[in-house]
mmCIF file of C-alpha atoms in Angstrom:
data_model
loop_
_atom_site.group_PDB
_atom_site.id
_atom_site.type_symbol
_atom_site.label_atom_id
_atom_site.label_comp_id
_atom_site.label_asym_id
_atom_site.label_seq_id
_atom_site.Cartn_x
_atom_site.Cartn_y
_atom_site.Cartn_z
ATOM 1 C CA UNK A 1 4.299 -16.853 -47.545
ATOM 2 C CA UNK A 2 2.270 -13.644 -47.647
ATOM 3 C CA UNK A 3 0.815 -12.419 -50.913
ATOM 4 C CA UNK A 4 2.393 -9.248 -52.266
ATOM 5 C CA UNK A 5 0.298 -6.201 -51.529
ATOM 6 C CA UNK A 6 -0.553 -3.687 -54.223
ATOM 7 C CA UNK A 7 1.413 -0.485 -53.865
ATOM 8 C CA UNK A 8 -0.554 2.715 -54.304
ATOM 9 C CA UNK A 9 2.347 4.233 -56.190
ATOM 10 C CA UNK A 10 2.247 1.502 -58.825
ATOM 11 C CA UNK A 11 -1.450 1.880 -59.757
ATOM 12 C CA UNK A 12 -2.099 2.003 -63.491
ATOM 13 C CA UNK A 13 -3.560 5.182 -64.930
ATOM 14 C CA UNK A 14 -7.230 5.094 -65.896
ATOM 15 C CA UNK A 15 -7.894 4.486 -69.539
ATOM 16 C CA UNK A 16 -8.817 7.622 -71.440
ATOM 17 C CA UNK A 17 -12.337 7.679 -72.902
ATOM 18 C CA UNK A 18 -12.469 6.782 -76.524
ATOM 19 C CA UNK A 19 -13.235 9.635 -78.851
ATOM 20 C CA UNK A 20 -14.600 9.420 -82.326
ATOM 21 C CA UNK A 21 -12.086 10.785 -84.816
ATOM 22 C CA UNK A 22 -13.334 13.880 -86.617
ATOM 23 C CA UNK A 23 -12.863 14.045 -90.373
ATOM 24 C CA UNK A 24 -9.947 16.197 -91.467
ATOM 25 C CA UNK A 25 -10.539 16.313 -95.188
ATOM 26 C CA UNK A 26 -12.825 18.861 -96.798
ATOM 27 C CA UNK A 27 -15.056 16.130 -98.177
ATOM 28 C CA UNK A 28 -15.410 14.472 -94.776
ATOM 29 C CA UNK A 29 -16.318 17.753 -93.122
ATOM 30 C CA UNK A 30 -18.862 18.416 -95.822
ATOM 31 C CA UNK A 31 -20.462 15.013 -95.300
ATOM 32 C CA UNK A 32 -20.555 15.629 -91.543
ATOM 33 C CA UNK A 33 -22.199 19.023 -92.034
ATOM 34 C CA UNK A 34 -24.829 17.572 -94.381
ATOM 35 C CA UNK A 35 -25.556 14.771 -91.916
ATOM 36 C CA UNK A 36 -26.010 17.293 -89.097
ATOM 37 C CA UNK A 37 -28.315 19.406 -91.278
ATOM 38 C CA UNK A 38 -30.356 16.331 -92.203
ATOM 39 C CA UNK A 39 -30.753 15.294 -88.552
ATOM 40 C CA UNK A 40 -31.810 18.825 -87.633
ATOM 41 C CA UNK A 41 -34.321 18.961 -90.494
ATOM 42 C CA UNK A 42 -35.832 15.610 -89.513
ATOM 43 C CA UNK A 43 -36.117 16.631 -85.859
ATOM 44 C CA UNK A 44 -37.740 19.936 -86.790
ATOM 45 C CA UNK A 45 -40.169 18.151 -89.139
ATOM 46 C CA UNK A 46 -41.197 15.678 -86.435
ATOM 47 C CA UNK A 47 -41.725 18.495 -83.926
ATOM 48 C CA UNK A 48 -43.776 20.593 -86.330
ATOM 49 C CA UNK A 49 -45.855 17.547 -87.270
ATOM 50 C CA UNK A 50 -46.729 17.023 -83.609
ATOM 51 C CA UNK A 51 -47.794 20.664 -83.372
ATOM 52 C CA UNK A 52 -49.908 20.388 -86.523
ATOM 53 C CA UNK A 53 -51.698 17.416 -84.967
ATOM 54 C CA UNK A 54 -53.373 19.834 -82.555
ATOM 55 C CA UNK A 55 -54.409 22.026 -85.475
ATOM 56 C CA UNK A 56 -55.992 19.065 -87.240
ATOM 57 C CA UNK A 57 -57.931 18.183 -84.094
ATOM 58 C CA UNK A 58 -59.246 21.748 -83.867
ATOM 59 C CA UNK A 59 -60.291 21.690 -87.530
ATOM 60 C CA UNK A 60 -62.175 18.406 -86.999
ATOM 61 C CA UNK A 61 -63.865 19.864 -83.906
ATOM 62 C CA UNK A 62 -64.898 22.985 -85.829
ATOM 63 C CA UNK A 63 -66.394 20.874 -88.630
ATOM 64 C CA UNK A 64 -68.360 18.851 -86.091
ATOM 65 C CA UNK A 65 -69.613 21.987 -84.338
ATOM 66 C CA UNK A 66 -70.670 23.608 -87.633
ATOM 67 C CA UNK A 67 -72.671 20.505 -88.524
ATOM 68 C CA UNK A 68 -74.192 20.371 -85.053
ATOM 69 C CA UNK A 69 -75.173 24.062 -85.156
ATOM 70 C CA UNK A 70 -76.921 23.597 -88.513
ATOM 71 C CA UNK A 71 -78.869 20.671 -87.094
ATOM 72 C CA UNK A 72 -79.782 22.706 -84.021
ATOM 73 C CA UNK A 73 -81.012 25.572 -86.192
ATOM 74 C CA UNK A 74 -83.194 23.200 -88.231
ATOM 75 C CA UNK A 75 -84.515 21.561 -85.077
ATOM 76 C CA UNK A 76 -85.326 24.935 -83.538
ATOM 77 C CA UNK A 77 -87.307 25.983 -86.618
ATOM 78 C CA UNK A 78 -89.123 22.641 -86.802
ATOM 79 C CA UNK A 79 -90.067 22.618 -83.117
ATOM 80 C CA UNK A 80 -91.135 26.273 -83.276
ATOM 81 C CA UNK A 81 -93.423 25.567 -86.258
ATOM 82 C CA UNK A 82 -94.942 22.558 -84.504
ATOM 83 C CA UNK A 83 -95.447 24.599 -81.339
ATOM 84 C CA UNK A 84 -97.329 27.309 -83.259
ATOM 85 C CA UNK A 85 -99.524 24.735 -85.026
ATOM 86 C CA UNK A 86 -100.409 23.067 -81.735
ATOM 87 C CA UNK A 87 -100.961 26.464 -80.080
ATOM 88 C CA UNK A 88 -103.529 27.428 -82.723
ATOM 89 C CA UNK A 89 -105.234 24.060 -82.467
ATOM 90 C CA UNK A 90 -105.389 24.298 -78.675
ATOM 91 C CA UNK A 91 -107.633 27.362 -78.738
ATOM 92 C CA UNK A 92 -109.609 26.412 -81.836
ATOM 93 C CA UNK A 93 -113.133 25.421 -80.760
ATOM 94 C CA UNK A 94 -113.430 22.594 -83.262
ATOM 95 C CA UNK A 95 -109.904 21.184 -83.279
ATOM 96 C CA UNK A 96 -109.448 21.070 -79.520
ATOM 97 C CA UNK A 97 -111.686 18.016 -79.241
ATOM 98 C CA UNK A 98 -110.497 16.305 -82.429
ATOM 99 C CA UNK A 99 -107.504 14.202 -83.382
ATOM 100 C CA UNK A 100 -104.607 16.136 -84.946
ATOM 101 C CA UNK A 101 -105.086 16.914 -88.579
ATOM 102 C CA UNK A 102 -102.669 15.557 -91.148
ATOM 103 C CA UNK A 103 -100.912 18.928 -91.420
ATOM 104 C CA UNK A 104 -100.412 19.160 -87.651
ATOM 105 C CA UNK A 105 -99.321 15.525 -87.430
ATOM 106 C CA UNK A 106 -96.724 16.051 -90.164
ATOM 107 C CA UNK A 107 -95.420 19.180 -88.455
ATOM 108 C CA UNK A 108 -95.043 17.393 -85.123
ATOM 109 C CA UNK A 109 -93.376 14.418 -86.817
ATOM 110 C CA UNK A 110 -90.921 16.803 -88.512
ATOM 111 C CA UNK A 111 -90.032 18.287 -85.136
ATOM 112 C CA UNK A 112 -89.664 14.776 -83.725
ATOM 113 C CA UNK A 113 -87.260 13.743 -86.509
ATOM 114 C CA UNK A 114 -85.259 16.949 -86.114
ATOM 115 C CA UNK A 115 -84.795 16.341 -82.381
ATOM 116 C CA UNK A 116 -84.000 12.691 -83.040
ATOM 117 C CA UNK A 117 -81.131 13.765 -85.285
ATOM 118 C CA UNK A 118 -79.545 15.589 -82.324
ATOM 119 C CA UNK A 119 -79.199 12.433 -80.237
ATOM 120 C CA UNK A 120 -75.967 11.404 -81.982
ATOM 121 C CA UNK A 121 -74.362 14.712 -80.978
ATOM 122 C CA UNK A 122 -76.014 15.228 -77.593
ATOM 123 C CA UNK A 123 -77.329 12.366 -75.480
ATOM 124 C CA UNK A 124 -79.524 14.796 -73.504
ATOM 125 C CA UNK A 125 -81.719 15.202 -76.603
ATOM 126 C CA UNK A 126 -83.007 11.673 -75.962
ATOM 127 C CA UNK A 127 -85.003 13.017 -73.013
ATOM 128 C CA UNK A 128 -86.612 15.717 -75.166
ATOM 129 C CA UNK A 129 -87.412 13.168 -77.848
ATOM 130 C CA UNK A 130 -89.150 10.878 -75.366
ATOM 131 C CA UNK A 131 -91.172 13.814 -74.012
ATOM 132 C CA UNK A 132 -92.454 14.682 -77.512
ATOM 133 C CA UNK A 133 -93.313 11.068 -78.298
ATOM 134 C CA UNK A 134 -95.114 10.644 -74.977
ATOM 135 C CA UNK A 135 -97.171 13.857 -75.391
ATOM 136 C CA UNK A 136 -97.969 13.014 -79.012
ATOM 137 C CA UNK A 137 -99.108 9.489 -78.093
ATOM 138 C CA UNK A 138 -101.320 10.854 -75.294
ATOM 139 C CA UNK A 139 -102.939 13.318 -77.709
ATOM 140 C CA UNK A 140 -103.625 10.626 -80.289
ATOM 141 C CA UNK A 141 -105.108 8.347 -77.625
ATOM 142 C CA UNK A 142 -107.254 11.066 -76.016
ATOM 143 C CA UNK A 143 -107.634 14.233 -78.130
ATOM 144 C CA UNK A 144 -108.863 16.697 -75.513
ATOM 145 C CA UNK A 145 -107.777 20.228 -74.663
ATOM 146 C CA UNK A 146 -105.538 19.087 -71.802
ATOM 147 C CA UNK A 147 -103.487 16.785 -74.032
ATOM 148 C CA UNK A 148 -103.201 19.539 -76.637
ATOM 149 C CA UNK A 149 -101.897 21.883 -73.946
ATOM 150 C CA UNK A 150 -99.480 19.223 -72.725
ATOM 151 C CA UNK A 151 -98.044 18.748 -76.221
ATOM 152 C CA UNK A 152 -97.793 22.510 -76.668
ATOM 153 C CA UNK A 153 -95.914 22.912 -73.377
ATOM 154 C CA UNK A 154 -93.576 20.055 -74.252
ATOM 155 C CA UNK A 155 -92.769 21.593 -77.622
ATOM 156 C CA UNK A 156 -92.133 24.999 -76.047
ATOM 157 C CA UNK A 157 -89.830 23.464 -73.461
ATOM 158 C CA UNK A 158 -87.923 21.526 -76.131
ATOM 159 C CA UNK A 159 -87.636 24.702 -78.210
ATOM 160 C CA UNK A 160 -86.039 26.518 -75.261
ATOM 161 C CA UNK A 161 -83.650 23.626 -74.657
ATOM 162 C CA UNK A 162 -82.615 23.598 -78.308
ATOM 163 C CA UNK A 163 -82.030 27.373 -78.249
ATOM 164 C CA UNK A 164 -79.885 27.071 -75.105
ATOM 165 C CA UNK A 165 -77.906 24.212 -76.654
ATOM 166 C CA UNK A 166 -77.389 26.248 -79.810
ATOM 167 C CA UNK A 167 -75.964 29.148 -77.815
ATOM 168 C CA UNK A 168 -73.673 26.750 -75.938
ATOM 169 C CA UNK A 169 -72.433 25.227 -79.191
ATOM 170 C CA UNK A 170 -71.758 28.706 -80.593
ATOM 171 C CA UNK A 171 -69.669 29.601 -77.531
ATOM 172 C CA UNK A 172 -67.752 26.331 -77.826
ATOM 173 C CA UNK A 173 -67.103 26.988 -81.519
ATOM 174 C CA UNK A 174 -65.816 30.477 -80.697
ATOM 175 C CA UNK A 175 -63.463 29.052 -78.043
ATOM 176 C CA UNK A 176 -62.148 26.395 -80.435
ATOM 177 C CA UNK A 177 -61.662 29.031 -83.154
ATOM 178 C CA UNK A 178 -59.612 31.212 -80.815
ATOM 179 C CA UNK A 179 -57.553 28.196 -79.734
ATOM 180 C CA UNK A 180 -56.944 27.267 -83.376
ATOM 181 C CA UNK A 181 -55.792 30.789 -84.210
ATOM 182 C CA UNK A 182 -53.429 30.818 -81.212
ATOM 183 C CA UNK A 183 -51.987 27.425 -82.141
ATOM 184 C CA UNK A 184 -51.605 28.441 -85.769
ATOM 185 C CA UNK A 185 -49.704 31.553 -84.721
ATOM 186 C CA UNK A 186 -47.430 29.498 -82.458
ATOM 187 C CA UNK A 187 -46.721 26.984 -85.210
ATOM 188 C CA UNK A 188 -45.920 29.783 -87.664
ATOM 189 C CA UNK A 189 -43.538 31.518 -85.262
ATOM 190 C CA UNK A 190 -41.822 28.259 -84.304
ATOM 191 C CA UNK A 191 -41.445 27.307 -87.968
ATOM 192 C CA UNK A 192 -39.723 30.587 -88.781
ATOM 193 C CA UNK A 193 -37.555 30.312 -85.663
ATOM 194 C CA UNK A 194 -36.419 26.782 -86.523
ATOM 195 C CA UNK A 195 -35.729 27.861 -90.080
ATOM 196 C CA UNK A 196 -33.598 30.786 -88.927
ATOM 197 C CA UNK A 197 -31.701 28.612 -86.444
ATOM 198 C CA UNK A 198 -31.045 25.984 -89.104
ATOM 199 C CA UNK A 199 -29.853 28.533 -91.666
ATOM 200 C CA UNK A 200 -27.647 30.273 -89.093
ATOM 201 C CA UNK A 201 -26.135 26.995 -87.862
ATOM 202 C CA UNK A 202 -25.480 25.700 -91.360
ATOM 203 C CA UNK A 203 -24.007 29.051 -92.373
ATOM 204 C CA UNK A 204 -21.734 29.025 -89.326
ATOM 205 C CA UNK A 205 -20.524 25.527 -90.230
ATOM 206 C CA UNK A 206 -19.809 26.556 -93.808
ATOM 207 C CA UNK A 207 -17.986 29.738 -92.780
ATOM 208 C CA UNK A 208 -16.015 27.864 -90.124
ATOM 209 C CA UNK A 209 -15.056 25.147 -92.590
ATOM 210 C CA UNK A 210 -13.844 27.599 -95.200
ATOM 211 C CA UNK A 211 -11.990 29.615 -92.568
ATOM 212 C CA UNK A 212 -10.239 26.492 -91.331
ATOM 213 C CA UNK A 213 -9.387 25.468 -94.882
ATOM 214 C CA UNK A 214 -7.941 28.931 -95.573
ATOM 215 C CA UNK A 215 -5.792 28.791 -92.428
ATOM 216 C CA UNK A 216 -4.557 25.294 -93.302
ATOM 217 C CA UNK A 217 -3.572 26.384 -96.805
ATOM 218 C CA UNK A 218 -1.845 29.484 -95.480
ATOM 219 C CA UNK A 219 0.133 27.485 -92.907
ATOM 220 C CA UNK A 220 1.110 24.855 -95.472
ATOM 221 C CA UNK A 221 2.213 27.574 -97.883
ATOM 222 C CA UNK A 222 4.325 29.289 -95.199
ATOM 223 C CA UNK A 223 5.960 25.989 -94.290
ATOM 224 C CA UNK A 224 6.792 25.189 -97.889
ATOM 225 C CA UNK A 225 8.176 28.646 -98.701
ATOM 226 C CA UNK A 226 11.620 28.164 -96.901
ATOM 227 C CA UNK A 227 12.032 24.788 -98.569
ATOM 228 C CA UNK A 228 11.501 26.368 -101.966
ATOM 229 C CA UNK A 229 13.930 29.252 -101.320
ATOM 230 C CA UNK A 230 16.804 27.117 -99.891
ATOM 231 C CA UNK A 231 17.982 25.617 -103.246
ATOM 232 C CA UNK A 232 18.142 29.084 -104.736
ATOM 233 C CA UNK A 233 20.319 30.285 -101.902
ATOM 234 C CA UNK A 234 22.625 27.252 -102.323
ATOM 235 C CA UNK A 235 23.068 27.969 -106.014
ATOM 236 C CA UNK A 236 23.936 31.571 -105.274
ATOM 237 C CA UNK A 237 26.632 30.512 -102.872
#
C-alpha cells in the first residue's frame, strides 16, 4: 500500500515571526523612552571615551617630548661648554702637553652625564657617549695635542648631533600638537552633534507620545458622547 503523498494545496502556512508587544499605557511608553535614552547615552559615552583615548595619548607624548627637549637643551649647553674649554686648552702652550685640569675634567664629565641622560630617550646617544668616553680616556692616558684635538672634535660632533636631534624633537612636538588640536576639535564637534541628536530624538518621542495620548483621549471621548446622549433622548420621548 503506497504512502499518501503530500498535496501542495494542503501545505500549512508559515508561522508568522514573533513580535515583541509594545507598551500601550503612558507609563510603559515613558519607561521605554527612558530606556532608549539611557542606551543612547551609554553608547555615546563609550564612543566619546574611545575618542578621548587618542587625546590622552597625545598629551602623554607632548609631556615626553617637552622633557626630552629640556634634556637636549641642557646637553647642548654642557657639550658646548666642554668643547670651548677643550678648544682653549688645545692651543694653550702649557696645557696642551699636560693632563686636563680639574675644571676641564669636571666640564667634560658634565657633558658626559648630560649625553648619558639622553640614552633613555634616544638609543643613538649611546654612540655619542662612547665616543666621548673613548676620547677622554685617550687624553688621560696620553695628554698630547693630538688627543686634545681628538676630544675637541668629538665634542663638536656630539654638539651638532644634539642640535639636530633637538630640531627633530621640536618638529615632532609641533606635529603632535597639531594632531591634538585636530582631534580635540573633532571630539568637540562630535560631542555637540551627539547631544543635538539625543535631544532631538528624545523630544520627538515626547511629542509623539503626547500627540498619541491626545488622539486616544479625543477618540475615546467621541465614542462615549453618543452613549451619554442616548438616555437623554429616551427620556424626552
